[in-house]
CSV table of C-alpha atoms in Angstrom, one decimal:
chain,number,residue,atom,x,y,z
H,7,MET,CA,61.9,85.1,114.2
H,8,THR,CA,65.0,84.2,116.2
H,9,GLU,CA,67.9,83.3,113.7
H,10,ASN,CA,68.4,79.7,115.7
H,11,VAL,CA,65.8,77.0,116.1
H,12,TYR,CA,66.0,73.0,117.0
H,13,LEU,CA,63.9,70.7,115.5
H,14,VAL,CA,62.8,68.4,117.9
H,15,ILE,CA,60.7,64.9,117.4
H,16,ASP,CA,59.2,63.7,120.3
H,17,VAL,CA,57.3,60.3,120.1
H,18,GLY,CA,55.1,59.9,123.3
H,19,THR,CA,52.7,57.1,124.4
H,20,GLY,CA,49.6,59.1,123.0
H,21,ASN,CA,50.9,61.4,120.4
H,22,VAL,CA,53.7,62.2,118.1
H,23,ARG,CA,54.9,65.8,118.2
H,24,VAL,CA,57.1,68.0,116.3
H,25,ALA,CA,58.5,71.1,117.5
H,26,LEU,CA,60.7,74.1,116.7
H,27,VAL,CA,62.4,75.4,119.9
H,28,THR,CA,64.6,78.2,120.6
H,29,PRO,CA,67.9,78.0,122.6
H,30,ALA,CA,65.8,79.7,125.3
H,31,GLY,CA,63.1,76.9,125.5
H,32,LYS,CA,60.5,79.1,123.6
H,33,VAL,CA,58.3,76.8,121.0
H,34,VAL,CA,57.6,78.7,118.0
H,35,ALA,CA,56.0,76.1,116.0
H,36,ILE,CA,54.5,72.8,117.1
H,37,ALA,CA,52.2,70.1,115.3
H,38,ALA,CA,51.1,66.7,116.8
H,39,ASP,CA,49.1,63.7,115.7
H,40,VAL,CA,47.9,60.4,117.4
H,41,VAL,CA,50.0,57.5,117.7
H,42,ARG,CA,47.9,54.6,116.3
H,43,TYR,CA,48.4,51.1,117.9
H,44,HIS,CA,47.1,48.0,116.8
H,45,ARG,CA,46.7,44.7,118.9
H,46,ASP,CA,48.4,41.6,118.1
H,47,THR,CA,46.0,38.6,119.1
H,48,ARG,CA,48.8,36.1,119.1
H,49,TYR,CA,49.8,37.3,122.6
H,50,THR,CA,47.8,37.8,126.1
H,51,ASP,CA,48.5,41.7,125.9
H,52,ALA,CA,50.2,43.0,122.9
H,53,LEU,CA,50.1,46.3,120.8
H,54,TYR,CA,52.2,47.3,118.0
H,55,PHE,CA,52.7,50.2,115.6
H,56,GLU,CA,53.5,50.2,111.9
H,57,PRO,CA,56.9,52.0,111.8
H,58,GLU,CA,56.4,53.2,108.1
H,59,ALA,CA,52.8,54.7,109.0
H,60,LEU,CA,54.7,56.6,112.1
H,61,TRP,CA,57.4,58.0,110.0
H,62,ALA,CA,54.9,59.2,107.3
H,63,GLN,CA,53.3,61.0,110.5
H,64,ILE,CA,56.4,62.5,111.3
H,65,LEU,CA,57.3,63.6,108.1
H,66,GLU,CA,53.8,65.3,107.5
H,67,LEU,CA,54.4,67.1,111.0
H,68,CYS,CA,57.9,68.3,110.2
H,69,ARG,CA,56.3,69.8,106.8
H,70,ARG,CA,53.8,71.5,108.9
H,71,VAL,CA,55.9,73.2,111.1
H,72,MET,CA,58.9,74.1,108.7
H,73,ALA,CA,56.1,75.7,106.7
H,74,GLY,CA,56.5,79.2,108.8
H,75,ILE,CA,60.0,79.5,109.8
H,76,ASP,CA,61.0,82.5,107.3
H,77,GLY,CA,64.4,83.8,108.6
H,78,ALA,CA,65.2,81.0,110.9
H,79,ARG,CA,67.9,78.3,110.6
H,80,VAL,CA,67.6,74.9,111.8
H,81,ALA,CA,70.7,74.4,114.0
H,82,ALA,CA,70.3,70.7,114.8
H,83,ILE,CA,67.8,68.1,115.3
H,84,THR,CA,67.0,65.7,117.9
H,85,SER,CA,64.3,63.2,119.1
H,86,SER,CA,62.9,61.9,122.2
H,87,SER,CA,60.5,59.0,122.8
H,88,GLN,CA,58.3,57.0,125.3
H,89,ARG,CA,60.6,54.8,127.4
H,90,GLU,CA,60.5,50.9,127.0
H,91,GLY,CA,59.3,51.2,123.4
H,92,VAL,CA,61.7,49.3,120.8
H,93,VAL,CA,62.0,49.2,117.0
H,94,LEU,CA,63.6,46.0,115.8
H,95,LEU,CA,65.6,46.2,112.5
H,96,ASP,CA,66.6,43.6,109.8
H,97,ALA,CA,70.3,43.4,108.4
H,98,SER,CA,69.4,45.8,105.7
H,99,GLY,CA,67.8,48.4,108.1
H,100,ARG,CA,64.1,47.6,107.4
H,101,GLU,CA,61.8,47.5,110.4
H,102,VAL,CA,60.7,44.2,111.7
H,103,ALA,CA,58.6,45.3,114.6
H,104,GLY,CA,57.6,48.4,116.4
H,105,MET,CA,56.5,48.1,119.8
H,106,PRO,CA,55.3,50.7,122.3
H,107,ASN,CA,56.0,50.9,126.0
H,108,ILE,CA,52.3,49.9,126.7
H,109,ASP,CA,53.0,46.4,124.5
H,110,HIS,CA,53.2,43.5,127.2
H,111,ARG,CA,53.6,40.5,124.5
H,112,GLY,CA,56.1,39.1,127.1
H,113,ARG,CA,53.7,38.8,130.1
H,114,ASP,CA,53.4,35.0,129.6
H,115,PHE,CA,57.1,34.5,130.0
H,116,GLU,CA,58.1,36.8,133.1
H,117,ASP,CA,58.7,33.6,135.3
H,118,ILE,CA,61.6,32.7,132.9
H,119,LEU,CA,64.3,34.7,135.2
H,120,ALA,CA,65.3,32.4,138.1
H,121,ASP,CA,66.7,35.0,140.2
H,122,LYS,CA,64.6,38.6,140.0
H,123,ASP,CA,66.5,40.1,142.8
H,124,ARG,CA,69.8,39.7,141.0
H,125,VAL,CA,68.1,41.3,137.9
H,126,TYR,CA,67.0,44.5,140.2
H,127,ARG,CA,70.5,45.0,141.4
H,128,LEU,CA,72.1,45.0,137.8
H,129,THR,CA,69.0,47.0,136.2
H,130,GLY,CA,67.8,49.0,139.3
H,131,ARG,CA,64.3,47.6,138.4
H,132,TYR,CA,62.0,44.8,139.3
H,133,PRO,CA,61.7,43.0,136.0
H,134,THR,CA,58.2,42.9,134.4
H,135,SER,CA,57.0,42.7,130.7
H,136,LEU,CA,56.9,46.3,130.6
H,137,PHE,CA,60.6,46.7,129.6
H,138,SER,CA,62.1,46.0,126.3
H,139,ALA,CA,63.8,42.5,126.7
H,140,PHE,CA,60.5,40.9,127.4
H,141,LYS,CA,59.1,42.5,124.2
H,142,VAL,CA,61.9,40.7,122.1
H,143,LEU,CA,61.8,37.5,124.3
H,144,GLY,CA,57.9,37.3,123.3
H,145,ILE,CA,58.6,37.4,119.7
H,146,ALA,CA,61.4,34.8,120.2
H,147,ARG,CA,59.1,32.5,122.0
H,148,ARG,CA,55.8,32.8,119.8
H,149,GLU,CA,57.3,34.2,116.2
H,150,PRO,CA,60.9,32.4,115.8
H,151,GLU,CA,61.3,32.9,112.3
H,152,ARG,CA,60.4,36.5,112.6
H,153,ALA,CA,62.8,36.8,115.8
H,154,ALA,CA,65.7,35.5,113.4
H,155,GLN,CA,65.2,38.4,111.0
H,156,ILE,CA,66.3,40.8,114.0
H,157,SER,CA,69.9,42.5,113.4
H,158,VAL,CA,69.4,45.4,115.6
H,159,MET,CA,67.4,46.8,118.3
H,160,VAL,CA,66.9,50.5,119.0
H,161,SER,CA,64.5,52.4,121.0
H,162,ILE,CA,62.0,54.5,119.4
H,163,SER,CA,64.0,57.9,119.8
H,164,GLU,CA,67.1,56.2,118.4
H,165,TRP,CA,65.1,54.7,115.5
H,166,VAL,CA,64.1,58.3,114.6
H,167,LEU,CA,67.7,59.3,114.7
H,168,PHE,CA,68.6,56.3,112.5
H,169,ARG,CA,65.8,57.4,110.0
H,170,LEU,CA,67.4,60.8,109.9
H,171,SER,CA,71.1,59.8,109.9
H,172,GLY,CA,71.6,56.3,108.8
H,173,LYS,CA,73.3,55.7,112.1
H,174,THR,CA,72.3,53.3,115.1
H,175,CYS,CA,73.0,54.0,118.7
H,176,TYR,CA,71.3,53.4,122.1
H,177,GLU,CA,71.1,56.4,124.6
H,178,HIS,CA,72.2,55.6,127.8
H,179,ALA,CA,68.9,56.5,129.7
H,180,GLN,CA,66.9,54.6,127.4
H,181,ALA,CA,69.3,51.7,127.6
H,182,SER,CA,68.2,51.6,131.3
H,183,GLU,CA,64.7,50.6,130.1
H,184,THR,CA,65.6,47.4,128.3
H,185,LEU,CA,66.6,44.8,131.4
H,186,LEU,CA,69.8,44.3,129.1
H,187,TYR,CA,71.9,47.1,130.7
H,188,ASP,CA,74.1,47.4,133.8
H,189,VAL,CA,72.8,50.9,135.0
H,190,GLU,CA,75.5,51.3,137.9
H,191,ASN,CA,78.5,50.5,135.2
H,192,ARG,CA,76.7,52.2,132.2
H,193,ARG,CA,77.3,49.2,129.8
H,194,TRP,CA,75.4,46.1,128.1
H,195,SER,CA,75.4,43.1,130.2
H,196,GLU,CA,76.2,39.8,128.7
H,197,GLU,CA,74.7,38.0,132.0
H,198,LEU,CA,71.5,39.9,131.5
H,199,CYS,CA,71.3,39.0,127.5
H,200,ALA,CA,72.1,35.3,128.5
H,201,ASP,CA,69.0,35.5,131.1
H,202,PHE,CA,66.8,36.5,128.1
H,203,ALA,CA,68.8,34.4,125.4
H,204,ILE,CA,69.2,37.7,123.5
H,205,ASP,CA,72.2,38.0,121.2
H,206,PRO,CA,74.2,41.0,122.4
H,207,ALA,CA,75.2,41.5,118.7
H,208,ILE,CA,71.7,43.4,118.0
H,209,LEU,CA,72.6,45.7,120.7
H,210,PRO,CA,74.1,49.0,118.9
H,211,PRO,CA,76.7,51.4,120.5
H,212,LEU,CA,75.7,53.5,123.5
H,213,ALA,CA,75.4,56.9,123.3
H,214,TYR,CA,75.0,59.8,125.7
H,215,ALA,CA,72.3,62.6,125.1
H,216,GLY,CA,74.0,65.5,123.6
H,217,ASP,CA,76.5,63.3,121.3
H,218,VAL,CA,76.4,63.9,117.7
H,219,LEU,CA,75.5,61.0,115.8
H,220,GLY,CA,76.0,62.6,112.3
H,221,ASP,CA,74.6,64.9,109.5
H,222,VAL,CA,71.0,64.5,108.5
H,223,LEU,CA,70.8,62.8,105.3
H,224,PRO,CA,70.6,64.8,102.0
H,225,GLU,CA,67.1,63.4,101.2
H,226,TRP,CA,65.8,64.7,104.6
H,227,ALA,CA,67.6,68.1,104.4
H,228,GLY,CA,66.1,68.7,100.9
H,229,ARG,CA,62.6,67.5,101.9
H,230,PHE,CA,62.7,69.9,105.1
H,231,GLY,CA,64.5,72.5,103.6
H,232,ILE,CA,67.6,72.7,106.0
H,233,SER,CA,71.2,72.7,105.5
H,234,PRO,CA,72.8,69.4,104.6
H,235,GLY,CA,75.3,69.6,107.3
H,236,THR,CA,72.5,69.9,109.9
H,237,LYS,CA,73.7,68.0,113.0
H,238,VAL,CA,71.6,65.2,114.2
H,239,VAL,CA,72.0,65.1,117.8
H,240,VAL,CA,71.3,62.1,120.4
H,241,GLY,CA,68.3,63.0,122.6
H,242,GLY,CA,66.8,60.3,124.5
H,243,ALA,CA,63.8,59.2,127.0
H,244,ASP,CA,61.2,61.6,127.4
H,245,THR,CA,61.2,61.7,131.1
H,246,GLN,CA,64.9,62.6,131.3
H,247,LEU,CA,64.7,65.5,129.1
H,248,ALA,CA,61.7,66.8,130.8
H,249,ILE,CA,63.8,66.7,133.9
H,250,LEU,CA,66.5,68.7,132.0
H,251,SER,CA,64.2,71.6,131.3
H,252,THR,CA,63.8,72.3,134.9
H,253,LEU,CA,67.7,73.0,134.9
H,254,PRO,CA,67.7,71.1,138.5
H,255,SER,CA,70.9,70.6,140.6
H,256,THR,CA,71.9,67.2,142.0
H,257,ASP,CA,69.6,66.2,144.9
H,258,ASP,CA,66.8,68.1,143.8
H,259,VAL,CA,63.2,66.4,143.1
H,260,VAL,CA,61.6,66.7,139.9
H,261,ILE,CA,57.9,65.7,139.4
H,262,VAL,CA,57.0,65.0,135.6
H,263,SER,CA,53.2,65.1,135.3
H,264,GLY,CA,52.5,63.5,131.6
H,265,THR,CA,50.8,60.3,130.8
H,266,THR,CA,52.1,58.9,134.1
H,267,THR,CA,53.8,61.0,136.7
H,268,PRO,CA,57.4,60.0,137.6
H,269,VAL,CA,58.8,61.4,140.5
H,270,VAL,CA,62.5,61.6,140.5
H,271,LYS,CA,65.3,62.5,142.6
H,272,ILE,CA,68.7,63.4,140.7
H,273,VAL,CA,71.6,61.6,142.5
H,274,ASP,CA,75.4,61.3,141.6
H,275,GLN,CA,75.6,57.5,142.6
H,276,TYR,CA,74.1,54.1,142.1
H,277,ILE,CA,71.2,53.7,144.7
H,278,THR,CA,68.8,51.0,145.0
H,279,ASP,CA,66.1,50.1,147.5
H,280,ASP,CA,66.0,46.9,149.6
H,281,ARG,CA,62.1,47.0,149.3
H,282,GLN,CA,62.5,47.4,145.5
H,283,ARG,CA,60.0,50.3,145.4
H,284,THR,CA,62.3,52.4,143.0
H,285,TRP,CA,63.8,52.6,139.9
H,286,THR,CA,67.4,53.8,139.1
H,287,ASN,CA,68.2,54.9,135.7
H,288,SER,CA,71.0,56.6,133.9
H,289,HIS,CA,70.3,60.3,133.6
H,290,ALA,CA,70.7,62.4,130.5
H,291,LEU,CA,73.8,64.0,131.9
H,292,LYS,CA,77.1,61.9,132.1
H,293,GLN,CA,77.9,60.7,135.9
H,294,LEU,CA,74.4,61.2,137.0
H,295,PHE,CA,71.5,58.9,137.8
H,296,ILE,CA,67.8,59.3,138.7
H,297,LEU,CA,66.1,57.5,141.5
H,298,GLU,CA,62.3,57.2,140.6
H,299,THR,CA,59.0,56.3,142.0
H,300,ASN,CA,55.9,56.7,139.5
H,301,ALA,CA,52.4,57.4,140.5
H,302,GLY,CA,51.1,55.5,137.2
H,303,VAL,CA,48.3,56.8,134.7
H,304,THR,CA,47.4,59.9,136.6
H,305,GLY,CA,47.8,62.3,133.8
H,306,LEU,CA,45.7,60.1,131.4
H,307,ASN,CA,43.2,59.8,134.1
H,308,LEU,CA,42.8,63.5,134.1
H,309,GLN,CA,42.6,63.7,130.3
H,310,ARG,CA,40.1,61.0,129.9
H,311,PHE,CA,37.7,62.7,133.1
H,312,LYS,CA,38.0,66.1,131.3
H,313,ALA,CA,36.8,64.4,128.0
H,314,ILE,CA,33.8,62.6,129.5
H,315,PHE,CA,32.8,65.6,132.2
H,316,TYR,CA,34.2,68.9,130.4
H,317,PRO,CA,34.4,68.0,126.7
H,318,ASN,CA,33.8,71.5,125.5
H,319,GLU,CA,35.1,73.6,128.4
H,320,PRO,CA,38.6,74.8,129.2
H,321,TYR,CA,40.4,73.5,132.2
H,322,GLU,CA,40.1,76.9,133.9
H,323,GLN,CA,35.9,76.2,134.1
H,324,MET,CA,36.9,72.9,135.7
H,325,GLU,CA,39.0,74.3,138.3
H,326,ARG,CA,36.1,77.0,139.2
H,327,GLU,CA,33.8,74.2,139.7
H,328,ILE,CA,36.5,72.5,141.9
H,329,LEU,CA,36.8,75.6,144.1
H,330,ALA,CA,33.1,75.7,144.5
H,331,ALA,CA,32.8,72.1,145.6
H,332,ILE,CA,35.5,72.7,148.1
H,333,ASP,CA,33.8,75.9,149.4
H,334,LYS,CA,30.4,73.8,150.2
H,335,GLY,CA,32.5,70.8,151.4
H,336,PRO,CA,33.5,68.1,149.3
H,337,GLN,CA,31.2,65.3,148.7
H,338,CYS,CA,33.0,62.9,146.5
H,339,TRP,CA,36.3,61.0,146.9
H,340,ALA,CA,38.1,58.7,144.5
H,341,ALA,CA,40.8,56.3,144.2
H,342,LEU,CA,41.3,55.5,140.5
H,343,GLY,CA,44.1,53.0,140.2
H,344,SER,CA,47.3,55.2,140.5
H,345,LEU,CA,50.3,53.3,141.5
H,346,ILE,CA,51.9,53.8,145.0
H,347,ALA,CA,55.5,52.5,145.2
H,348,ASP,CA,55.2,50.3,148.5
H,349,GLU,CA,51.9,48.5,147.7
H,350,LYS,CA,52.4,45.1,147.2
H,351,ARG,CA,49.3,44.8,144.9
H,352,PRO,CA,48.2,47.6,142.5
H,353,LEU,CA,44.5,48.7,142.8
H,354,ILE,CA,43.1,47.3,139.8
H,355,ARG,CA,39.4,48.2,140.8
H,356,GLY,CA,38.7,51.8,141.7
H,357,GLY,CA,36.1,54.4,141.8
H,358,PHE,CA,34.3,57.5,143.2
H,359,VAL,CA,33.2,57.1,146.9
H,360,LEU,CA,29.9,59.0,147.5
H,361,PRO,CA,27.4,59.2,150.2
H,362,THR,CA,24.0,57.3,150.2
H,363,PRO,CA,21.6,58.6,149.4
H,364,LEU,CA,23.1,61.0,146.7
H,365,HIS,CA,23.5,64.6,148.2
H,366,HIS,CA,21.2,66.9,146.6
H,367,GLU,CA,24.3,69.4,146.2
H,368,LEU,CA,26.5,66.8,144.2
H,369,THR,CA,28.1,68.5,141.0
H,370,ARG,CA,30.5,67.3,138.4
H,371,GLY,CA,32.8,69.6,140.3
H,372,ASP,CA,32.8,67.2,143.4
H,373,PHE,CA,33.9,64.2,140.9
H,374,ALA,CA,36.4,66.8,139.6
H,375,PHE,CA,37.7,67.5,142.9
H,376,ALA,CA,37.9,64.1,143.7
H,377,LEU,CA,40.0,63.2,140.7
H,378,LEU,CA,42.4,65.9,141.0
H,379,TRP,CA,42.8,65.1,144.8
H,380,ASP,CA,43.5,61.5,144.2
H,381,LEU,CA,46.2,62.6,141.5
H,382,ALA,CA,47.9,64.9,144.5
H,383,CYS,CA,47.9,62.1,147.1
H,384,SER,CA,49.0,59.4,144.7
H,385,ILE,CA,51.9,61.7,143.7
H,386,TYR,CA,52.7,62.8,147.5
H,387,GLU,CA,52.8,59.2,148.4
H,388,ASN,CA,55.2,58.2,145.9
H,389,TYR,CA,57.2,61.2,147.1
H,390,ARG,CA,57.2,59.8,150.6
H,391,ASN,CA,58.3,56.6,149.3
H,392,LEU,CA,61.3,58.3,147.6
H,393,CYS,CA,62.2,60.2,150.4
H,394,ASP,CA,62.2,56.9,152.7
H,395,VAL,CA,65.1,55.9,150.1
H,396,VAL,CA,67.1,59.2,150.0
H,397,PRO,CA,66.0,61.9,152.1
H,398,HIS,CA,65.1,65.1,150.3
H,399,ARG,CA,66.0,68.2,152.4
H,400,GLU,CA,65.7,71.2,149.8
H,401,PRO,CA,62.5,73.4,150.6
H,402,TYR,CA,61.2,73.1,147.0
H,403,LEU,CA,60.1,70.6,144.2
H,404,TRP,CA,60.3,71.1,140.7
H,405,ALA,CA,57.5,70.2,138.5
H,406,CYS,CA,56.9,70.0,134.9
H,407,GLY,CA,54.8,68.8,132.1
H,408,GLY,CA,51.2,69.1,130.7
H,409,GLY,CA,49.3,67.9,133.8
H,410,MET,CA,51.2,70.8,135.9
H,411,GLN,CA,48.9,73.2,134.1
H,412,SER,CA,46.5,72.8,136.9
H,413,THR,CA,47.1,75.7,139.6
H,414,LEU,CA,44.9,73.6,142.0
H,415,LEU,CA,47.1,70.6,141.6
H,416,LEU,CA,50.3,72.9,142.3
H,417,ARG,CA,48.4,74.0,145.6
H,418,PHE,CA,47.4,70.6,146.6
H,419,LEU,CA,50.9,69.3,146.3
H,420,ALA,CA,52.3,72.2,148.1
H,421,GLY,CA,50.2,71.6,150.8
H,422,LEU,CA,50.7,67.8,150.9
H,423,THR,CA,54.4,68.2,150.9
H,424,GLY,CA,54.9,71.3,152.9
H,425,LYS,CA,57.4,72.4,149.9
H,426,GLU,CA,57.4,75.3,147.3
H,427,ILE,CA,56.6,73.8,144.1
H,428,ARG,CA,58.5,75.6,141.6
H,429,VAL,CA,57.8,75.7,137.5
H,430,ARG,CA,59.6,76.8,134.8
H,431,THR,CA,58.3,79.3,132.1
H,432,HIS,CA,58.6,76.4,129.5
H,433,PHE,CA,57.1,73.8,131.8
H,434,THR,CA,54.1,72.7,129.4
H,435,GLN,CA,56.4,71.7,126.8
H,436,SER,CA,59.1,70.3,128.9
H,437,THR,CA,60.4,67.5,126.5
H,438,VAL,CA,60.8,69.7,124.1
H,439,ALA,CA,62.5,72.4,126.0
H,440,GLY,CA,65.0,69.6,127.2
H,441,GLY,CA,65.6,68.7,123.8
H,442,ALA,CA,66.8,72.5,123.5
H,443,VAL,CA,69.0,72.2,126.5
H,444,ILE,CA,70.8,68.8,124.9
H,445,CYS,CA,71.3,70.9,121.7
H,446,ASN,CA,72.7,73.9,123.4
H,447,SER,CA,75.3,71.9,125.0
H,448,VAL,CA,76.4,70.7,121.6
H,449,LEU,CA,76.4,74.0,119.9
H,450,GLN,CA,77.2,76.4,122.5
H,451,LEU,CA,75.2,78.9,121.1
H,452,ALA,CA,75.1,82.4,123.1
H,453,GLU,CA,71.4,82.1,123.9
H,454,GLU,CA,71.0,80.0,127.0
H,455,MET,CA,67.7,78.2,128.4
H,456,ASP,CA,65.2,80.6,130.2
H,457,ALA,CA,65.8,80.1,133.9
H,458,SER,CA,62.8,82.4,135.1
H,459,PHE,CA,60.4,80.3,137.4
H,460,GLU,CA,57.0,80.7,139.3
H,461,ALA,CA,56.4,79.2,142.7
H,462,THR,CA,53.5,77.9,144.7
H,463,LEU,CA,53.7,78.2,148.5
H,464,PRO,CA,51.9,76.1,150.9
H,465,ASP,CA,49.2,78.5,152.1
H,466,GLY,CA,47.5,76.5,154.8
H,467,GLU,CA,44.2,77.6,153.4
H,468,TRP,CA,42.7,74.0,153.2
H,469,ASP,CA,42.6,71.0,155.8
H,470,THR,CA,44.8,68.9,153.5
H,471,THR,CA,45.7,66.6,156.3
H,472,GLY,CA,41.9,65.7,156.8
H,473,TRP,CA,41.5,65.2,153.3
H,474,TYR,CA,44.5,63.2,152.9
H,475,ASN,CA,43.2,60.9,155.8
H,476,ARG,CA,40.1,60.8,154.0
H,477,TRP,CA,41.4,59.7,150.9
H,478,LYS,CA,44.0,56.9,152.5
H,479,LYS,CA,40.8,55.3,154.4
H,480,ASN,CA,38.8,55.1,151.1
H,481,ARG,CA,41.7,53.9,149.0
H,482,GLU,CA,42.5,51.0,151.8
H,483,ALA,CA,38.9,50.1,151.9
H,484,LEU,CA,39.0,49.5,148.0
H,485,LYS,CA,41.8,47.6,148.0
H,486,LEU,CA,40.3,45.1,150.2
H,487,HIS,CA,37.3,44.6,148.1
H,488,GLN,CA,39.0,44.5,144.5
H,489,SER,CA,39.1,41.1,142.9
């Protein structure tokens, strides 16, 4: 086995993963488990996780991946997590609350902000209960005694680092998701803290991805069987680390297909959209930003669809049936709630559009085509909105994430955009590979990230313009009838 490996802990929305990855980005061991959430009935739409239970999962996953690394040395440990998730600590470092990105306990208090346009200009995003400040505000309004215990606020990835090293920080890209951070000037904002009545003292020092936070604590070094001097390296937001795995240049566009599908452009200046369609975030790399639109829960839709229609078959079988549906002519179209940046109201009632009476040749492959085409069109629409804010002139797009395992999705995107779609060798585990990029920058190891890639070219085989127009018409019709 490779002499040096990195231990990467990634807490996503659906799963927590622990992986060992080489400096070249090759995953040599990985273990995963489902993140368990609980509903908090004191709020309109609130979910939480038990930090102690999540930490126990992480320790078990670490034990499993470390069991088979004979001859390898863990050179560094880093972490990544879902954006907008947050853990609150008391003065002794004990967890007061753990809230995921999908927690919306602040929804009932969104109207407290008098000047949302000002908040957008400072934070690069329109303020909603998705973001961390509203989660803290929700606790303050409904549970003041609990709120009084809060001494430190960290993102989930930095909470993992705190557990490992005993030191707190807040990575810049994760800070972008709080609504308490001045994105252009890369600093905490006293003005924004005042808007949410949040004490700035609970915000730890900011850190960049790749900063060394400290050494792993002896307790975990002994438990993992690694050197007590192993460095704990700041990682950060899962989207930004996934972007890093593609080794992009400034002005490149990257599509990250996970639970949701961010479509991002790497820029070297702070840019916002007059129509507030985009988010602007600090990138994991210093001096760079990412401009983002997001197609919503596209990847999650695909996973759930497969679980219902193809529970025991591989994705390859589903794609064969999609091709068969295309060959005889698609019989089904879909609009399943994916987000489009320029829509004033999201699609909250979607579905499949079928001919009546049902066609005798209708198959599950027709439904699969409709879902995958809906996913591709939603990504394309968000790409177009992104290009409306900042033009994209390169003849290619980078893609990464587990959702990009579909070769048909890559072909659909190439046809819609007219661009070459490129994926790196390690694209399916992009966040983990991004962790390797971060650790490489710290340790300056001789081995570098594998830069090879495969490209999908627009081939003109299908009438994607006609399909797109059909999809657009159906989506508009469904929007008119939603309630």
